[in-house]
GROMACS .gro file of C-alpha atoms in nm:
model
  107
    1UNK     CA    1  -2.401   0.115   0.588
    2UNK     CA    2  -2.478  -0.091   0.881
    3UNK     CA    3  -2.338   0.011   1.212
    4UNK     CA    4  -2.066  -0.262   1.205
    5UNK     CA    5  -1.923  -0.180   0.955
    6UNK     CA    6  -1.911   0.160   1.022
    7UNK     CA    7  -1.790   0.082   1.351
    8UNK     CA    8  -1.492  -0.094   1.176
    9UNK     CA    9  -1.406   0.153   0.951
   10UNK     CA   10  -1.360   0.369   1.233
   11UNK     CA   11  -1.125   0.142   1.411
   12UNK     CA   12  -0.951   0.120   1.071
   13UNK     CA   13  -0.903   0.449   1.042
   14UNK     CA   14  -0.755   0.497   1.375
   15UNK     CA   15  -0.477   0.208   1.341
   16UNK     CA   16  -0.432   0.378   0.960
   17UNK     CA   17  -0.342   0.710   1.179
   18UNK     CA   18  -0.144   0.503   1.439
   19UNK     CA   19   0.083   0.330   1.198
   20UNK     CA   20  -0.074   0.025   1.282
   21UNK     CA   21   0.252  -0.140   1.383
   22UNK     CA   22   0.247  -0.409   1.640
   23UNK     CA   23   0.569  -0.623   1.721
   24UNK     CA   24   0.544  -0.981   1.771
   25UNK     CA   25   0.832  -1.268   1.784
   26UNK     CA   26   0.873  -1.607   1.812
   27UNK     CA   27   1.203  -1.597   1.893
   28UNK     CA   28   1.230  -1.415   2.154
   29UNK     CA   29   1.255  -0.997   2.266
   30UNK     CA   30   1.116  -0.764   2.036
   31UNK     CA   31   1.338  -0.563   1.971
   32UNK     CA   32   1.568  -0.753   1.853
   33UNK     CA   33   1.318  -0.883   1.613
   34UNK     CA   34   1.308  -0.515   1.519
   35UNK     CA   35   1.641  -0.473   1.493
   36UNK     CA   36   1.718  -0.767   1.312
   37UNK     CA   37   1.488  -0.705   1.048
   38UNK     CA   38   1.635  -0.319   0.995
   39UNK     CA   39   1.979  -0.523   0.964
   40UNK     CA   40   1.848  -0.759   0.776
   41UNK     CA   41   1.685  -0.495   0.514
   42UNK     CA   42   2.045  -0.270   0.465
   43UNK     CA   43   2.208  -0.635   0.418
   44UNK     CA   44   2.014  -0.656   0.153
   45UNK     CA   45   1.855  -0.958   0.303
   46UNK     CA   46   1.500  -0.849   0.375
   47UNK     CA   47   1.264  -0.629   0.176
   48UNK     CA   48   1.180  -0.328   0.271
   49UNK     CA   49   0.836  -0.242   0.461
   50UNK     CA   50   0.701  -0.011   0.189
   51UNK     CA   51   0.762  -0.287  -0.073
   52UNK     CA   52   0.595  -0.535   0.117
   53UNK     CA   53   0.300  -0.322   0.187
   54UNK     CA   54   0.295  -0.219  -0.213
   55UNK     CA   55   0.270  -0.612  -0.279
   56UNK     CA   56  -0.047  -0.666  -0.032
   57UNK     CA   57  -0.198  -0.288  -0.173
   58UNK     CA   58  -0.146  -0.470  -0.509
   59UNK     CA   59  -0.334  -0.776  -0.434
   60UNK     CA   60  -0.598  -0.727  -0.172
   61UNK     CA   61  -0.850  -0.438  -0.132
   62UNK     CA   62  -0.872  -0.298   0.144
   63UNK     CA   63  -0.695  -0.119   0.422
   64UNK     CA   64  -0.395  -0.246   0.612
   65UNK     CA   65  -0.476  -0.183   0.941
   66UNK     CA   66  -0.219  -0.417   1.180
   67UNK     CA   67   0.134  -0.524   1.041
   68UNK     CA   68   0.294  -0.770   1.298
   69UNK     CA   69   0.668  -0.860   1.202
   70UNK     CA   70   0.782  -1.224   1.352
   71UNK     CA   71   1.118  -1.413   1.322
   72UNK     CA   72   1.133  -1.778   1.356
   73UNK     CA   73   1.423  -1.963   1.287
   74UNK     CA   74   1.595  -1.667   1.142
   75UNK     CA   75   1.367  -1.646   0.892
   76UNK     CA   76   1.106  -1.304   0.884
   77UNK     CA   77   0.793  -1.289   0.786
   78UNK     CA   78   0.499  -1.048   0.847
   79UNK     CA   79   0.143  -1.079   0.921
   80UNK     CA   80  -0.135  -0.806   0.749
   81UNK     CA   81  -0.399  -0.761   0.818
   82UNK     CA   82  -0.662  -0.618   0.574
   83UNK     CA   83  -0.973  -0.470   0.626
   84UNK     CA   84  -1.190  -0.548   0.333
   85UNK     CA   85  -1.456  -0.298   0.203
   86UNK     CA   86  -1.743  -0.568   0.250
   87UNK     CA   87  -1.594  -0.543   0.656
   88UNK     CA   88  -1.405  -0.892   0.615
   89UNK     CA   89  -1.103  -0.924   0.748
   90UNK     CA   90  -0.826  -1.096   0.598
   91UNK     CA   91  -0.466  -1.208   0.733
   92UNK     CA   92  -0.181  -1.257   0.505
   93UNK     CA   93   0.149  -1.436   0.590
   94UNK     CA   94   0.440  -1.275   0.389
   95UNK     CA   95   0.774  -1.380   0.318
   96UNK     CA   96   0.996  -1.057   0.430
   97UNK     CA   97   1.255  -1.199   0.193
   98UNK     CA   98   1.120  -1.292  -0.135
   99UNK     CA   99   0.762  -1.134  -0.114
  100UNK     CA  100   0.572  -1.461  -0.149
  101UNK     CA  101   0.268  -1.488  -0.002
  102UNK     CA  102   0.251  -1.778   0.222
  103UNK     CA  103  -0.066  -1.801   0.385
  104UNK     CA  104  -0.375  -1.622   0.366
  105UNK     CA  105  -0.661  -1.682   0.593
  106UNK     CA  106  -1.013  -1.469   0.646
  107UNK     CA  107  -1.169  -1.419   0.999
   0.00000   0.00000   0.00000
């Protein structure tokens, strides 16, 4: 394995053991993104994180390894990232609502 890759692997791994959470809005604070989204998910208006990250597991390979909630226009989506096995990485847009996927882009 070339030293890259093991290289990323190893940052993987250590967002895997950090939770790999990072908050980002475009609305404004966030917390209140945060916030919104927990009030949003017992309204019954938002799906839950684990089902969210169940519906990337599902369709990409790989390892999550950031997970960056945003808010515009009172709408919520949330960014993955994926670490692929080949060491591509892959960002996903996805609707914190529904579950679509709306984007998906490699870097």
């Amino acid at each position: 394995m070339s030293r890259l890759c093991l290289s990323l692997l190893a940052i993987a791994f250590a967002l895997a053991l950090s939770g790999g959470m990072a908050r980002a809005d475009n609305d404004g604070d966030d917390d209140d993104t945060i916030d919104a989204i927990h009030q949003a998910v017992e309204a019954g208006n938002v799906r839950p994180l684990p089902e969210l990250k169940a519906i990337i597991a599902g369709r990409f390979q790989g390892d999550i390894v950031r997970i960056e909630p945003h808010r515009s226009h009172g709408a919520f989506t949330y960014e993955f990232k994926v670490l692929q096995r080949d060491g591509r990485l892959i960002e996903i847009e996805l609707d914190a609502a529904t579950g679509r996927i709306l984007k998906t882009e490699n870097e």
